[in-house]
Coordinates of C-alpha atoms in Angstrom, one line a residue:
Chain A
X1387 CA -12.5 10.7 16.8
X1388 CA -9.3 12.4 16.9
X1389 CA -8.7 9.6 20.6
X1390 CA -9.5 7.1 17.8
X1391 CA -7.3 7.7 15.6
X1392 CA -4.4 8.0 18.2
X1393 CA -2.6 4.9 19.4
X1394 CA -2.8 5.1 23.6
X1395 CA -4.7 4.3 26.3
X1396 CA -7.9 6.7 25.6
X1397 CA -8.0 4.8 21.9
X1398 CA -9.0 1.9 24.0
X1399 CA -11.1 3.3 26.6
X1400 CA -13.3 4.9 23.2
X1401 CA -13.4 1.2 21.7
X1402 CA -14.3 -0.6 24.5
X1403 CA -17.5 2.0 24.7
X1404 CA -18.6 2.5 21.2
X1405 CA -18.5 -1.2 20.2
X1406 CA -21.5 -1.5 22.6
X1407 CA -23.6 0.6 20.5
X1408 CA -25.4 -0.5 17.4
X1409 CA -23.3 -0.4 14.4
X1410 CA -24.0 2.4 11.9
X1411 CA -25.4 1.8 8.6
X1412 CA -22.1 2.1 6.3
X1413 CA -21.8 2.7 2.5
X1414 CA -18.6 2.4 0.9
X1415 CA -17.6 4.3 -1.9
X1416 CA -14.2 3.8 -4.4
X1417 CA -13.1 4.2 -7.4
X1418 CA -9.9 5.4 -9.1
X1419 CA -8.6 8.7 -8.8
X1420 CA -10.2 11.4 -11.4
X1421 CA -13.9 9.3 -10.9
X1422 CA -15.3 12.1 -9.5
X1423 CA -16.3 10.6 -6.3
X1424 CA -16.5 13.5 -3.9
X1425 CA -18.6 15.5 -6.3
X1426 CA -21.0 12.2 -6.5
X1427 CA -20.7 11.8 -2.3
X1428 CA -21.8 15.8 -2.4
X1429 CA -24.8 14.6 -4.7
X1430 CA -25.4 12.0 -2.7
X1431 CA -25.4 13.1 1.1
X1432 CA -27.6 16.2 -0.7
X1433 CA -30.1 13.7 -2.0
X1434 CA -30.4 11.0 1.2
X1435 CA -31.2 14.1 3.3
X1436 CA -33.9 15.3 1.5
X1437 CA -34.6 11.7 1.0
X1438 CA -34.7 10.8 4.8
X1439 CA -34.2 7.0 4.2
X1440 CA -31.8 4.8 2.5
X1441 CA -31.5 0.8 2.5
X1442 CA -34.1 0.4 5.2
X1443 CA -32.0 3.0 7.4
X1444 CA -34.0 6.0 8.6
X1445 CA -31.6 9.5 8.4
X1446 CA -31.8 12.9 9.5
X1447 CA -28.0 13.4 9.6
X1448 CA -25.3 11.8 7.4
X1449 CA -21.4 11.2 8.4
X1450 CA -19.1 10.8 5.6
X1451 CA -15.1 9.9 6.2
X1452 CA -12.4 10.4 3.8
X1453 CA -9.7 8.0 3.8
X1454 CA -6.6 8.4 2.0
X1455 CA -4.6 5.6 3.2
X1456 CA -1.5 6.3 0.4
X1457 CA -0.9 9.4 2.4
X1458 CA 1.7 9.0 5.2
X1459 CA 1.3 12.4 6.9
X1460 CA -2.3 12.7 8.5
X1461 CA -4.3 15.2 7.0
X1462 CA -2.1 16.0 4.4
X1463 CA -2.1 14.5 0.8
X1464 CA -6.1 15.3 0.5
X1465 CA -7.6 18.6 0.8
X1466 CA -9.3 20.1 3.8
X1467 CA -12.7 18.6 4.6
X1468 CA -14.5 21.8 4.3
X1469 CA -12.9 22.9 1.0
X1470 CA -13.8 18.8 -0.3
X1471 CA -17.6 19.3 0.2
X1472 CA -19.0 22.6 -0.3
X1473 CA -22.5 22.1 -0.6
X1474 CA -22.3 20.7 3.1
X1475 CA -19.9 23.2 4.8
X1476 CA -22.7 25.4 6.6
X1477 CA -25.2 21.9 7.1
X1478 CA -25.4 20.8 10.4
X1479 CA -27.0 17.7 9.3
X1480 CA -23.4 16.8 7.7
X1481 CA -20.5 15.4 9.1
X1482 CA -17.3 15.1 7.6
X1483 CA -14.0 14.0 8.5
X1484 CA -10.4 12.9 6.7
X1485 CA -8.4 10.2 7.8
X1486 CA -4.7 9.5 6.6
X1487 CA -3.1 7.2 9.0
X1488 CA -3.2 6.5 12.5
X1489 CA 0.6 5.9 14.0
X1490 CA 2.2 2.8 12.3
X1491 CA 2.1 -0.5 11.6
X1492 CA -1.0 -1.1 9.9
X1493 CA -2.9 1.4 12.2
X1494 CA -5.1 3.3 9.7
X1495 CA -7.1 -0.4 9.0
X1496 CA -8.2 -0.3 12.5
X1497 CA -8.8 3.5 12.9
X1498 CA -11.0 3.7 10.5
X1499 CA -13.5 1.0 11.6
X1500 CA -13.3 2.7 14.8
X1501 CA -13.9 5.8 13.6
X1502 CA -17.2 4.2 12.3
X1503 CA -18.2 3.1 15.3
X1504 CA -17.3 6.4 17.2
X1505 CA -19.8 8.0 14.8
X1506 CA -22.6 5.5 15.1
X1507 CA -22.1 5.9 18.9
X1508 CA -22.8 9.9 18.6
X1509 CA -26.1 9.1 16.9
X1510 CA -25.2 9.0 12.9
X1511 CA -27.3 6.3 11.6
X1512 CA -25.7 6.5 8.1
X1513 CA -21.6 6.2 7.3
X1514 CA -20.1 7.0 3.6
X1515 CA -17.0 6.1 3.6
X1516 CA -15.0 7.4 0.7
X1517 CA -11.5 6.0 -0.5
X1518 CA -9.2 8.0 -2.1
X1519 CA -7.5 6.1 -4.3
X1520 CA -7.7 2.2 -5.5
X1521 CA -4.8 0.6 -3.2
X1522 CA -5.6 -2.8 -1.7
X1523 CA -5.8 -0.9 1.5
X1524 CA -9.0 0.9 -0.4
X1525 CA -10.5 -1.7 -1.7
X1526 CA -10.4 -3.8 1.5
X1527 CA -11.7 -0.6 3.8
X1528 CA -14.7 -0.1 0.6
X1529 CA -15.7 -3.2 0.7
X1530 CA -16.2 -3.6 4.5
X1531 CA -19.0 -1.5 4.4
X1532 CA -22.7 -2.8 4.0
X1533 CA -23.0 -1.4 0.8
X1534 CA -20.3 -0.6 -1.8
X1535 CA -20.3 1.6 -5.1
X1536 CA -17.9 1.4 -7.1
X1537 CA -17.4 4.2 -9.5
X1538 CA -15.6 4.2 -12.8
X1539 CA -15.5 6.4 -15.7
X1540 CA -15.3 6.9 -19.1
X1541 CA -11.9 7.1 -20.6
X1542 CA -10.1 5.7 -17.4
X1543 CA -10.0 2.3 -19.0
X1544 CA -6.6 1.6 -17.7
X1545 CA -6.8 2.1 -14.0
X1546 CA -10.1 0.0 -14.5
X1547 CA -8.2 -2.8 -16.0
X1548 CA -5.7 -2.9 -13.5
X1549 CA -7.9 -3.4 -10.4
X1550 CA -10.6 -5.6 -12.2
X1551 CA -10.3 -7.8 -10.0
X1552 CA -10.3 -6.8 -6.7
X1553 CA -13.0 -4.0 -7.3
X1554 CA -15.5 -6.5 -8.7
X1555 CA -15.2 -8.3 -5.8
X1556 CA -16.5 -5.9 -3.7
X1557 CA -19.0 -4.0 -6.5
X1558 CA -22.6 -3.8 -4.9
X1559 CA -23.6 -1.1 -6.8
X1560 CA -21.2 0.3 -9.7
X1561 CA -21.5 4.1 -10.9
X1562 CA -20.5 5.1 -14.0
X1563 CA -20.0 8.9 -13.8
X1564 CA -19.4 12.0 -16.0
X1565 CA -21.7 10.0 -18.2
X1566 CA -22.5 12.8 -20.5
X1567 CA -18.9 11.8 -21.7
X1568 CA -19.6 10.1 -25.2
X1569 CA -17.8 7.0 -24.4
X1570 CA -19.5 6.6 -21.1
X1571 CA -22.0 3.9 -22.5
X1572 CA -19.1 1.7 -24.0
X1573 CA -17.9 1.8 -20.1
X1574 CA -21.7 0.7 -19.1
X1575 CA -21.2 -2.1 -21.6
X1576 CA -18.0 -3.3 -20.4
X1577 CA -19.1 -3.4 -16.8
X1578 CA -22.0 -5.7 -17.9
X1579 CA -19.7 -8.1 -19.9
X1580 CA -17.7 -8.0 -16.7
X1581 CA -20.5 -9.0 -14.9
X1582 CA -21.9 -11.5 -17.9
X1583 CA -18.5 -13.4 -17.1
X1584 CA -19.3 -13.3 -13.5
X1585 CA -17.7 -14.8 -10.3
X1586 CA -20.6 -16.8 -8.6
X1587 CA -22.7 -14.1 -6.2
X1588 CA -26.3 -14.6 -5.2
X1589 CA -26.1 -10.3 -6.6
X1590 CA -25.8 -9.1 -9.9
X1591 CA -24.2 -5.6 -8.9
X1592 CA -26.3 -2.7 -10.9
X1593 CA -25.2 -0.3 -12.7
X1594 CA -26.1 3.2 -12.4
X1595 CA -25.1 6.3 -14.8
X1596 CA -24.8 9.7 -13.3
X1597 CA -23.7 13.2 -13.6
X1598 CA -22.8 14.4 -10.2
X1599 CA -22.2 18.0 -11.1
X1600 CA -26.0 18.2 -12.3
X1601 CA -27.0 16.1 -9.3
X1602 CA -28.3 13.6 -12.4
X1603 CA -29.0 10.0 -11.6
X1604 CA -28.2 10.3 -8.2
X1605 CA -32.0 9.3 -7.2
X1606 CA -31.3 6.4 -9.2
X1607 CA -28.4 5.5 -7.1
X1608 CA -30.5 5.7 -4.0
X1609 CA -33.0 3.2 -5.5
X1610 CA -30.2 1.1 -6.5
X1611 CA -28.9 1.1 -2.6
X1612 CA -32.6 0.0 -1.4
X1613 CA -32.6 -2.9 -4.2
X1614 CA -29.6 -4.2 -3.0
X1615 CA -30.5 -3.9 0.5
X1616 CA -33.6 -5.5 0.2
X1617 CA -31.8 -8.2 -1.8
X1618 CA -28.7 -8.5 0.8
X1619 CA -31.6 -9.0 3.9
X1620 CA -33.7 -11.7 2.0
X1621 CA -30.5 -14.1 0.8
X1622 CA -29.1 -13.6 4.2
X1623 CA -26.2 -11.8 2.5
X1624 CA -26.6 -8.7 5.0
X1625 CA -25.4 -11.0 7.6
X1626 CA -23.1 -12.9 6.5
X1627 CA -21.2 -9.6 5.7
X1628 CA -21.4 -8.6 8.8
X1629 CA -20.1 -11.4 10.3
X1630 CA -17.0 -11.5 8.0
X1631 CA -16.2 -8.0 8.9
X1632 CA -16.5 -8.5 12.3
X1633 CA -13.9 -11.7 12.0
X1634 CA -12.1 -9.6 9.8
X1635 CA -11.6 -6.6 12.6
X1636 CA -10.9 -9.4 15.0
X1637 CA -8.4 -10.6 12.9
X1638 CA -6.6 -7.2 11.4
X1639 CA -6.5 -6.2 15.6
X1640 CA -4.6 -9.6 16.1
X1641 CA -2.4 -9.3 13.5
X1642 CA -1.2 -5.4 14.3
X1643 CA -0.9 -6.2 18.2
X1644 CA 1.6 -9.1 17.4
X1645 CA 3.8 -7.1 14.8
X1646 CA 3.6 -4.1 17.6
X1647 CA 4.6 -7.4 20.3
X1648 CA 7.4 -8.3 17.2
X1649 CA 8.8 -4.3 16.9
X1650 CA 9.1 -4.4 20.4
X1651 CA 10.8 -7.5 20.6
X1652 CA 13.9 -5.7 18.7
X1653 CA 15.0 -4.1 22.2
X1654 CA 15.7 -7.8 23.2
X1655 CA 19.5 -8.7 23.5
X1656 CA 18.6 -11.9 22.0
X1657 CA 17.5 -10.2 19.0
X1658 CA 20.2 -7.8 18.9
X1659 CA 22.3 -11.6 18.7
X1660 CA 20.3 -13.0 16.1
X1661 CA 20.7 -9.8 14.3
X1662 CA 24.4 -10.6 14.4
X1663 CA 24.1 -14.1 13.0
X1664 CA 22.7 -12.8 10.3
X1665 CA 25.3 -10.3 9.4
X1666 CA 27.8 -12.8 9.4
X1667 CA 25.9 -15.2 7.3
X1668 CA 25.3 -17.6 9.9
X1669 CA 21.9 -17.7 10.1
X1670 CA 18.4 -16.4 7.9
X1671 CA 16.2 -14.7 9.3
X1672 CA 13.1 -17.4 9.2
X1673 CA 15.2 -19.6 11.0
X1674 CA 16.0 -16.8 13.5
X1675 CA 12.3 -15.7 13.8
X1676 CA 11.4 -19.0 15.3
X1677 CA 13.9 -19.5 17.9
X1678 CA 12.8 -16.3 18.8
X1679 CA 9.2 -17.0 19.3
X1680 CA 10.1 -20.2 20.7
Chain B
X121 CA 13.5 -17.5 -7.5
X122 CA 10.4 -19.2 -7.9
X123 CA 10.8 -20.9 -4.7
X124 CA 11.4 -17.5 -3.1
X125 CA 8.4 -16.2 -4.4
X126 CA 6.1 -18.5 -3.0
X127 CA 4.8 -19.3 0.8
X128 CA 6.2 -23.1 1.9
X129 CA 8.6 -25.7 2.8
X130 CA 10.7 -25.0 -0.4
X131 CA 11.1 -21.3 0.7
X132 CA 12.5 -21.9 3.7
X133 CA 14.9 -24.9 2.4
X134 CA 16.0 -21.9 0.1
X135 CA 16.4 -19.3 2.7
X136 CA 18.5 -21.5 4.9
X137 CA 20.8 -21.9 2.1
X138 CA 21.3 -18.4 0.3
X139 CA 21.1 -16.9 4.1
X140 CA 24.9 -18.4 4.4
X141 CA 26.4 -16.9 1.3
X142 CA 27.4 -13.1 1.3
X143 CA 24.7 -10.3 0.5
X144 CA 25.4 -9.0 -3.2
X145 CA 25.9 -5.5 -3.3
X146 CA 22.6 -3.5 -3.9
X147 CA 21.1 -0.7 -5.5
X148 CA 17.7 0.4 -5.3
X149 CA 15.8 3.0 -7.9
X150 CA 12.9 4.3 -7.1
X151 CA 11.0 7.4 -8.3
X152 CA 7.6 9.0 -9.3
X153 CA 6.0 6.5 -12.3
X154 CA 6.7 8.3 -15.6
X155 CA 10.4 9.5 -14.5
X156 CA 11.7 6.5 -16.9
X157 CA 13.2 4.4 -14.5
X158 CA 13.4 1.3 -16.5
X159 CA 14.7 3.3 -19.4
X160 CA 17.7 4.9 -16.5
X161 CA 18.2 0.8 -15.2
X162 CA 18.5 -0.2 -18.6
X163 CA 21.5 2.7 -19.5
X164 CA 23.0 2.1 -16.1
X165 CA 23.5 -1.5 -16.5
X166 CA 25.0 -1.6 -19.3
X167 CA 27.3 1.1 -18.2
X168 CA 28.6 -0.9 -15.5
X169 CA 29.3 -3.8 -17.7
X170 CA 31.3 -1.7 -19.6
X171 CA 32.8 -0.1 -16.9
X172 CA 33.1 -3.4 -14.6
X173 CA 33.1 -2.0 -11.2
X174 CA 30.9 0.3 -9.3
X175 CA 30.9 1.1 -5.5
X176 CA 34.0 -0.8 -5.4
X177 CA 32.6 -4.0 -6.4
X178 CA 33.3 -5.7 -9.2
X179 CA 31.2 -7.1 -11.6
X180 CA 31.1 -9.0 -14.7
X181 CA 27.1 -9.6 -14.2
X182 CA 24.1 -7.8 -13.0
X183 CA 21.0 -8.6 -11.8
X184 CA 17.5 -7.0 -12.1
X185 CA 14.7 -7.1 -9.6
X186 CA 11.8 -4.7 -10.8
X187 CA 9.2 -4.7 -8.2
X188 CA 5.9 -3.5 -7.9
X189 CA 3.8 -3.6 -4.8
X190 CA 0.9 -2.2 -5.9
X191 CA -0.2 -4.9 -8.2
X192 CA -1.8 -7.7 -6.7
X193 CA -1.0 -10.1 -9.6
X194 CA 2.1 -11.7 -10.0
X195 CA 4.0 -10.5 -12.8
X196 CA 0.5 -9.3 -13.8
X197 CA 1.0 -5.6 -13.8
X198 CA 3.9 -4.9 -15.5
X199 CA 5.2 -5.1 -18.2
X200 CA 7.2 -8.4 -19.8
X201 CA 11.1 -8.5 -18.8
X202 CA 11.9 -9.0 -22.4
X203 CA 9.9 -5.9 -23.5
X204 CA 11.0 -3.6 -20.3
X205 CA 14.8 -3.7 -20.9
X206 CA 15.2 -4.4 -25.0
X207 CA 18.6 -3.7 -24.6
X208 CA 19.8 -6.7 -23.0
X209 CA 17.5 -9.2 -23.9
X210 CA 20.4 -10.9 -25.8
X211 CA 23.0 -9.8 -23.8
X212 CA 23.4 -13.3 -21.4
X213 CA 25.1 -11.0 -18.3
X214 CA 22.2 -9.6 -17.3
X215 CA 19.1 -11.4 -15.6
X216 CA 15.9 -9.7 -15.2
X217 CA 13.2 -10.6 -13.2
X218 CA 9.9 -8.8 -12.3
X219 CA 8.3 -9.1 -8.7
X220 CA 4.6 -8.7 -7.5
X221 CA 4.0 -10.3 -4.9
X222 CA 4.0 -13.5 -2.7
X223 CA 1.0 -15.0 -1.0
X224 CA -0.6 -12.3 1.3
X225 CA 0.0 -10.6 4.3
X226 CA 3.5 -8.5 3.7
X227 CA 4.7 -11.5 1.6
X228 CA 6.6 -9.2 -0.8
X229 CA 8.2 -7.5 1.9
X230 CA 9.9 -11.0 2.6
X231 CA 10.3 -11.9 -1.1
X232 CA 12.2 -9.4 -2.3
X233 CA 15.0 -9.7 0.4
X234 CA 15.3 -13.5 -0.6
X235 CA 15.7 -12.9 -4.0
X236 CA 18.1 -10.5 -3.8
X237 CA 20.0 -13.4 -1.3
X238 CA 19.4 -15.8 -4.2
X239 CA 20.8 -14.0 -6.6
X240 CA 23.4 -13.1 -4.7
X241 CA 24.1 -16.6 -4.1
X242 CA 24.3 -17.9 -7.6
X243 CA 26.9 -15.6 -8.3
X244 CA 25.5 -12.2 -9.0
X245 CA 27.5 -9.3 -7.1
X246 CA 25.2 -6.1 -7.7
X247 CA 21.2 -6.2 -8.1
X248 CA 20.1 -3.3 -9.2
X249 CA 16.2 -3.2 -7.1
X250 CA 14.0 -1.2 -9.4
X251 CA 10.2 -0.7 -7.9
X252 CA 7.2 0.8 -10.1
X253 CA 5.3 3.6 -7.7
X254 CA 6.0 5.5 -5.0
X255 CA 4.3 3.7 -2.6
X256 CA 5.3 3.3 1.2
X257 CA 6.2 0.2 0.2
X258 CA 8.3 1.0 -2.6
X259 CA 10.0 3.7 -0.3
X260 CA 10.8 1.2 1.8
X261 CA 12.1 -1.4 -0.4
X262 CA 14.5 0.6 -2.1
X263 CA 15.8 2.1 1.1
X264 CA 16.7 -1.0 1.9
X265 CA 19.6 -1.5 -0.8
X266 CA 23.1 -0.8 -0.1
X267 CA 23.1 2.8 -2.3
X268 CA 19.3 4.1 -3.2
X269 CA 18.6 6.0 -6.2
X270 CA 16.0 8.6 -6.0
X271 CA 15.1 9.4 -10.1
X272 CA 12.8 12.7 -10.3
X273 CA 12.2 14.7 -13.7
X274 CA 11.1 18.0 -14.5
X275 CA 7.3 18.6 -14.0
X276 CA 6.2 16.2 -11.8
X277 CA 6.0 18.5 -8.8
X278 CA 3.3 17.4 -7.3
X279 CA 4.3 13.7 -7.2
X280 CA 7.7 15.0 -5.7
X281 CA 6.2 17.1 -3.3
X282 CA 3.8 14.2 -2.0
X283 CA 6.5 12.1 -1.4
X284 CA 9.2 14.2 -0.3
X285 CA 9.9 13.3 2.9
X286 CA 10.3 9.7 2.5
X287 CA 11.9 9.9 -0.4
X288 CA 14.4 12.4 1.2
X289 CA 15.2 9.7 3.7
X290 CA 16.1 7.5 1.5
X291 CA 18.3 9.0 -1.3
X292 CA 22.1 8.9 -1.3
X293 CA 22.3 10.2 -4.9
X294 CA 19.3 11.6 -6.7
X295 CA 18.9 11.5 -10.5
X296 CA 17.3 14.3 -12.5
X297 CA 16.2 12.8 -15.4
X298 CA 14.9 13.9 -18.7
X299 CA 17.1 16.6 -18.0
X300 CA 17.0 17.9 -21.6
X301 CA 13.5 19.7 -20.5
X302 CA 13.7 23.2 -20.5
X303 CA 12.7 23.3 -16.5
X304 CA 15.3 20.7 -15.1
X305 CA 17.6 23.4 -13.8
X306 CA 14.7 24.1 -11.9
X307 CA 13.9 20.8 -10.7
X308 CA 17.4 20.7 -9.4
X309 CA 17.2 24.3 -7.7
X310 CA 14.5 22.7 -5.7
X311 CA 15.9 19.6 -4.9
X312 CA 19.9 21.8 -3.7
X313 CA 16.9 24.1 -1.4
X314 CA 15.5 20.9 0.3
X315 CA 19.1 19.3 0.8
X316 CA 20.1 22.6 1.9
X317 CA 17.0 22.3 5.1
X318 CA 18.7 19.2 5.5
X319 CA 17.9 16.3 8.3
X320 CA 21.0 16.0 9.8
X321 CA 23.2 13.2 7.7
X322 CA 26.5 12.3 7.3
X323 CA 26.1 12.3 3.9
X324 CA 24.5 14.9 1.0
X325 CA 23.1 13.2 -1.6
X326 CA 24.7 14.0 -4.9
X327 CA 22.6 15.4 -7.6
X328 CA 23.3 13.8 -11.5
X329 CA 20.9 14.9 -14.3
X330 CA 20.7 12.6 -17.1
X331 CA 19.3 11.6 -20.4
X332 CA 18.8 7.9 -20.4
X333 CA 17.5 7.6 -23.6
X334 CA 20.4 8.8 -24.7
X335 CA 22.9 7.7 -22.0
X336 CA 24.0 11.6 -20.9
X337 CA 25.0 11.5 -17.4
X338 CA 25.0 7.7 -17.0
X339 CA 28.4 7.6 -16.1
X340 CA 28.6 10.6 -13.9
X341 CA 25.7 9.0 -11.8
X342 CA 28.6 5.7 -11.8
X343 CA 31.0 7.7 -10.2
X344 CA 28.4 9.3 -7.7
X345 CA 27.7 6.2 -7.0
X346 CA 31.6 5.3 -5.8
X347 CA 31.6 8.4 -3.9
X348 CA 28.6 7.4 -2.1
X349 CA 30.3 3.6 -1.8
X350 CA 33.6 5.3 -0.5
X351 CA 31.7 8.0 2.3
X352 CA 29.9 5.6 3.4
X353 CA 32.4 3.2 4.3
X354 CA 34.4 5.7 5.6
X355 CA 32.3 7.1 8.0
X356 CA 30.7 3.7 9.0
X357 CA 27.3 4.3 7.2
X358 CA 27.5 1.3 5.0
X359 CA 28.2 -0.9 8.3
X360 CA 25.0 1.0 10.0
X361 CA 23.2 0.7 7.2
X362 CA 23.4 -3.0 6.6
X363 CA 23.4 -3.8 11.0
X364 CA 19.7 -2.0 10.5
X365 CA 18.5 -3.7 7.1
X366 CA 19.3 -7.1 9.2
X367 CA 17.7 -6.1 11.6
X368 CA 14.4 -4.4 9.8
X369 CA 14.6 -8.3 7.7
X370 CA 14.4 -9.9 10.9
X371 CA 11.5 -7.7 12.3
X372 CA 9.4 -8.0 9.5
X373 CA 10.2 -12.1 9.4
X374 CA 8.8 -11.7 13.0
X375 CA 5.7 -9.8 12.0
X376 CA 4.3 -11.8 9.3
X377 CA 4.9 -14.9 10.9
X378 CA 3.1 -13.3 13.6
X379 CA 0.2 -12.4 11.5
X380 CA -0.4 -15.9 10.1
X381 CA -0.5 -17.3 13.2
X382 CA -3.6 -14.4 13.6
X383 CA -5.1 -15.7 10.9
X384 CA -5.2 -19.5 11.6
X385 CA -6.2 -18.5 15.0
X386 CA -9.5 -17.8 13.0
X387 CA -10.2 -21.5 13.0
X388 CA -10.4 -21.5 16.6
X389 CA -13.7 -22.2 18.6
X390 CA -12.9 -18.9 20.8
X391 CA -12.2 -17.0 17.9
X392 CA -15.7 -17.7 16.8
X393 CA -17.3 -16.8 19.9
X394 CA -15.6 -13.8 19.9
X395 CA -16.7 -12.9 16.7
X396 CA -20.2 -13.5 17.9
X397 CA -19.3 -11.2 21.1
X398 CA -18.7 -8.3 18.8
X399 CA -21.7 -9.0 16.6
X400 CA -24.1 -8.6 19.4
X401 CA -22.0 -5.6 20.8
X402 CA -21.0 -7.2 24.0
X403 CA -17.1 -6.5 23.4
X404 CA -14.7 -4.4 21.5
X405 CA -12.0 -5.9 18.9
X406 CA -9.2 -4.9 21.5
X407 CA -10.5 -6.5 24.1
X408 CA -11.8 -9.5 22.5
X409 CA -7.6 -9.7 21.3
X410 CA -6.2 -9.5 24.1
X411 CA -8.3 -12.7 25.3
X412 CA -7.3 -15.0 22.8
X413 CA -3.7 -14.3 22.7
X414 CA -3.9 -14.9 26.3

């Protein structure tokens, strides 16, 4: 893990071994900050152990990564992994690991599918990967899992509002947490109105209330996983996903290797001229970019 | 602007053209949300009408950018340009314009540099850059201006702390604002310790404390401003300072031209047999890469 998410040589020798193993099983899970979600991953991982089986995936171990791509320093902005989880910090059947950034330039969106990979290499069968945060950078790592839960909460209406959007998109299953709050089942309703507008999907996402702290509901989240996944194999959904993210990875490991090619490019005297032109207003920088490539 | 603001032909007929006039002067604000930025913008500009000169430029207009990043809707996010700065809504001197973003991959990072060149080609000499958040990208943005305005208040610790060190980077003067709170002597205890650790500089940012709502400090932080303006050209910071932002401008030109080109290479027949390589687990992403851009 830790060659993973350094940029070098050994980062590449890991890849080009744990991308011949079978992908694991990977469950996404974001929501805005507050929504409880490490308490409800706790609750979770707790239950799919005991449970042994979720969406068709057999589990006697569970790897969870927490990714806080906001922070800059690795490590840093979110709390140690063993403080995070502390139903799990003595189980040897849990993994769990936090992930900031690796290096620059766009290097966390390719660490962490790695990451995934490494971890499905070493056996884990089962991936939750928990955003901290609802960034785009979330939302996009969330919803390249197989599954995603998106969890809101009562009272949070704004932060809900804001990312609408871009989190129904990716909603498989939606949570709505702390639901012994009163207001919780005018947040139930709005999801479902949400969804009553809906964006064309061959998936209505459920929705499932819960109290993490009291481990309530969480059964029903499980159910709602194997409802989904049943659904996502039968319309051909399950693969269809997989193939975007696979283009997507392709993609995302394009794009960073030709803005690292581009950042390297600046040691070239004829950049250091172009850079010149356009100090003296003789040139912008579009026009600049392409002689350049050319 | 518009054309600035959105991906084609009429962006780059603009950019050729505003490229070939001289840079405005430009001052970035950035800060933790909350720390009443727009409220500080609003006070500060019309200051500097008043005043008619800052930094050593003169100015019988001003500009307004207010940028934020993290919203992925145009103009969506935040609030109307009328309602943000009531002040001069009348007042025909000032032009205010919020940014989002444009297209995708790193479009704002482009967009705001070319509206700043717009503006300063239709006869604007300062923009005042104002970004929402405290985002890398916001960090980045505003430490591209000419003289960058850190804003902090009292009580916000935590935001502060999380963002210190790029915000550190970035400041030539910091603003403590809501400085009529009983613990903003503190607030500026802490920020004289961490300038006191100092990354080696030529130059230590100035600390004004303010009250923008009732304009206290407002033209303290003008002249903090001119004796940043005056330093700086003195010991050949501002002359750095604008080599590197050409530079940085040409880069990320570079990068996200790059990255397009990644993304129509999707298309490609070989792309989509790579895809199908990593499907089945016969290759890695970074392999698969470096194929197709050979």
């Amino acid at each position: 893990l830790t060659y993973a998410e350094t940029d070098g040589p050994q980062q590449r020798e890991v890849a080009a071994l744990v991308y011949r193993t079978p992908a694991p099983y990977v469950i996404g899970i974001t929501g805005p900050p507050g929504a409880g979600k490490s308490t409800l991953t706790d609750a979770f991982v707790a239950h799919l152990l005991e449970r042994g089986r979720v969406a068709g995936v057999a589990l006697d171990r569970v790897a969870v990564l927490a990714v806080d791509p906001s922070s800059p320093f690795t490590g840093g902005a979110i709390l140690g992994d063993r403080v995070r989880m502390q139903r799990h910090s003595t189980d040897e059947r849990v993994f769990i690991r936090s992930m900031a950034t690796r290096g620059h330039l766009g290097g966390l969106s390719l660490a962490v599918p790695d990451a995934i990979r490494v971890l499905g290499a070493v056996g884990y069968p089962l991936v939750v990967v928990e955003t901290v945060g609802v960034g785009q950078m979330e939302v996009e790592i969330a919803g390249a899992a197989d599954a995603t839960i998106v969890v809101a909460i009562p009272g949070a209406g704004d932060s809900m509002q804001a990312n609408k959007a871009g989190l129904l998109e990716v909603a498989d299953v939606f949570v709505v947490n702390k639901a012994d709050r009163p207001d919780a089942s005018s947040v139930v309703r709005d999801l479902e109105q949400m969804l009553d507008l809906g964006l064309s999907s061959d998936w209505r996402p459920s929705i499932v209330t819960t109290v993490a702290t009291t481990d309530t509901g969480i059964a029903q989240l499980a159910d709602a996983l194997d409802d989904f996944a049943i659904a996502a194999s039968e319309t051909g959904r399950a693969t269809t996903r997989r193939t975007r993210r696979a283009s997507v990875a392709l993609q995302r490991v394009l794009s960073v290797t030709l803005a690292r090619r581009a950042h390297a490019m600046a040691q070239d005297p004829v950049f250091v001229g172009a850079v010149e032109a356009l100090l003296d207003d003789r040139l912008d920088p579009y026009t600049a970019a392409e002689s350049l490539l050319q």
